[in-house]
Short mmCIF file of C-alpha atoms in Angstrom, two decimals:
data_model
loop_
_atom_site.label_atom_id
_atom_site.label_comp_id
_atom_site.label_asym_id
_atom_site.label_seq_id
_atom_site.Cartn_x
_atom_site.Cartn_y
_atom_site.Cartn_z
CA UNK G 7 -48.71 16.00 28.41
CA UNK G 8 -45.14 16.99 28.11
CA UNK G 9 -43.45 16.06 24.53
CA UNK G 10 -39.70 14.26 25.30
CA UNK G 11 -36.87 15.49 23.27
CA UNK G 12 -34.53 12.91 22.23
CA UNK G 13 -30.62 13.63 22.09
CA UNK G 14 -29.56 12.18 18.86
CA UNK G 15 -26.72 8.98 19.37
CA UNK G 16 -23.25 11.03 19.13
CA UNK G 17 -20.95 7.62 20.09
CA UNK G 18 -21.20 4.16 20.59
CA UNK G 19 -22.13 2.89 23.90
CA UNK G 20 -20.07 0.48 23.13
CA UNK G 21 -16.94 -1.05 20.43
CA UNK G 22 -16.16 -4.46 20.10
CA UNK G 23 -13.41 -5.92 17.91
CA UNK G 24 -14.88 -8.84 17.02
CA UNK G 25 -17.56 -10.87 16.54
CA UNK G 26 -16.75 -13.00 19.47
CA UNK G 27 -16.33 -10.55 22.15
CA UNK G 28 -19.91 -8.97 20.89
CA UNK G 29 -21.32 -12.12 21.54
CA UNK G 30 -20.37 -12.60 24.60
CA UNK G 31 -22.07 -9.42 25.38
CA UNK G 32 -25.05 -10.31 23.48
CA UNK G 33 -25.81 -13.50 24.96
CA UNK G 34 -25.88 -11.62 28.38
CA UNK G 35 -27.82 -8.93 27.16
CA UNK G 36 -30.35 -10.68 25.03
CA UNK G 37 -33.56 -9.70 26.23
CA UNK G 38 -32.73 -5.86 25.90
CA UNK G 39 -31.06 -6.20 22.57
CA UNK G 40 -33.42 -8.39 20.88
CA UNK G 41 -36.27 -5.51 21.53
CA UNK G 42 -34.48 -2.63 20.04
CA UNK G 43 -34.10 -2.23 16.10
CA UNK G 44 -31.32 -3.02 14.59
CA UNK G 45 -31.14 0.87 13.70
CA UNK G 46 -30.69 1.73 17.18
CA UNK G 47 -28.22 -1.13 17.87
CA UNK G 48 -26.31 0.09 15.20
CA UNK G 49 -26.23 3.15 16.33
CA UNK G 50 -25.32 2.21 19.99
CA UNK G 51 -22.60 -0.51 19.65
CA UNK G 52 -20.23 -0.66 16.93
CA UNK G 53 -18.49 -4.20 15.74
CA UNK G 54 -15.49 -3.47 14.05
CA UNK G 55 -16.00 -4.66 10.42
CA UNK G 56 -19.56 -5.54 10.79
CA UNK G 57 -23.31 -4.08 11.00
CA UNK G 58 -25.76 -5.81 12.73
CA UNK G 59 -29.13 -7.21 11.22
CA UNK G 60 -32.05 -8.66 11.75
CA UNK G 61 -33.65 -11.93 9.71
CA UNK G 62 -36.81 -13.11 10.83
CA UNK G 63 -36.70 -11.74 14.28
CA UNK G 64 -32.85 -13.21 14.71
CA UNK G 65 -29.99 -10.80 15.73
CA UNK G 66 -27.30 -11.28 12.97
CA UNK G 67 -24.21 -9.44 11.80
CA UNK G 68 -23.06 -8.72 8.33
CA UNK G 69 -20.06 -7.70 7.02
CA UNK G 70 -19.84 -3.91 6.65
CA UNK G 71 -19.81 -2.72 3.14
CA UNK G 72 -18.41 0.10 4.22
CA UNK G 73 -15.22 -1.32 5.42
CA UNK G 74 -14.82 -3.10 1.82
CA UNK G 75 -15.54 0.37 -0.07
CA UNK G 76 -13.56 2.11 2.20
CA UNK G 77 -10.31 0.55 0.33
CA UNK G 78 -11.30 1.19 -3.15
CA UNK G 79 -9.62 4.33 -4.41
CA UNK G 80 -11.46 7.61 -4.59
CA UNK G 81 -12.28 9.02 -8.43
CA UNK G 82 -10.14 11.73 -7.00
CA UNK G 83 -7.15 9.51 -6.46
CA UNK G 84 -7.50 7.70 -9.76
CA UNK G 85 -7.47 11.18 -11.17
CA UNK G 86 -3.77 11.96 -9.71
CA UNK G 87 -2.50 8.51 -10.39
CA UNK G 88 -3.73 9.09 -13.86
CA UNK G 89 -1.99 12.56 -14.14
CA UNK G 90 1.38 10.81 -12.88
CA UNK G 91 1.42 8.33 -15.24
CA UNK G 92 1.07 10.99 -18.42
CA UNK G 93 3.43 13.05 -16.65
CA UNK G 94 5.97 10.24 -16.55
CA UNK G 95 5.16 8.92 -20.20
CA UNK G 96 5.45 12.54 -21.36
CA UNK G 97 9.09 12.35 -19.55
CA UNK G 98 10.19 9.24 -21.27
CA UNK G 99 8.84 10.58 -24.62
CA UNK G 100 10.43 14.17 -24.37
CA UNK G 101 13.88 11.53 -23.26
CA UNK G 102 13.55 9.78 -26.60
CA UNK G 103 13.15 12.71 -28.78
CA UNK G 104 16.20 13.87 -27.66
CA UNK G 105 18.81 11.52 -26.82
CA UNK G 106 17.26 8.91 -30.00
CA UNK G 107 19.07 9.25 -33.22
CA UNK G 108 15.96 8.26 -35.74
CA UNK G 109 17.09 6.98 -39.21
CA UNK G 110 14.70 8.76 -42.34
CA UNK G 111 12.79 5.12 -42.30
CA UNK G 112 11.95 5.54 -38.79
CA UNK G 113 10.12 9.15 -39.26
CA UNK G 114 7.02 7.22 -38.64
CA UNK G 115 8.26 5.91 -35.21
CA UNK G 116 9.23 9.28 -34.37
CA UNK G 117 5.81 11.05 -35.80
CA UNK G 118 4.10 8.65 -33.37
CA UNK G 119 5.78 9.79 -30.33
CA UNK G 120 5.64 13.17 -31.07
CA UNK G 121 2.01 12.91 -31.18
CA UNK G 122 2.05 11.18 -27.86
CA UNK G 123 3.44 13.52 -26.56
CA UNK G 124 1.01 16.27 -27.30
#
């Protein structure tokens, strides 16, 4: 006996962009479909915001977490928006330092943006 070797799943089969048109191909394709794991589906057709599932034997789809996360900003990109925004307040502080004429009462005014500004 002769062991197979499997070639991994490079690309879908199949992409739908919706729900609807996968369901039309599911209900003519039941019988196949509803005897592979959802794994394997998964890994064969792709439903363009979706993943599909299995609940007590029936073929479902679920929204793709994926897609949601996808939107959410990187900790990378927070980091850079961060860094613009202190670059910017350090502008507008090193502006007010030197165009503001401070009276002596208002030392404390400009103590506290100097220190903002380190």
């Amino acid at each position: 006996m002769q062991i197979k070797i499997i070639e991994p799943i490079k690309e879908y089969s199949k992409v739908f962009n919706s729900p609807d048109e996968f369901n039309l191909w599911y209900t003519k394709n039941k019988d196949e479909m509803d005897n592979m794991t959802t794994h394997k589906l998964n890994k064969l057709y792709k439903i363009e915001g979706y993943r599909i599932t299995k609940i007590k034997n029936v073929l479902m789809l679920k929204k793709d977490s994926q897609t949601i996360t996808s939107t959410t900003p990187t900790i990378e990109q927070l980091k850079d928006e961060i860094t613009k925004i202190k670059d910017t307040i350090n502008q507008i502080i090193s502006y007010l330092n030197q165009h503001c004429c401070f009276r002596s009462n208002d030392s404390g005014i400009k103590d506290s943006l100097e220190l903002a500004h380190n």
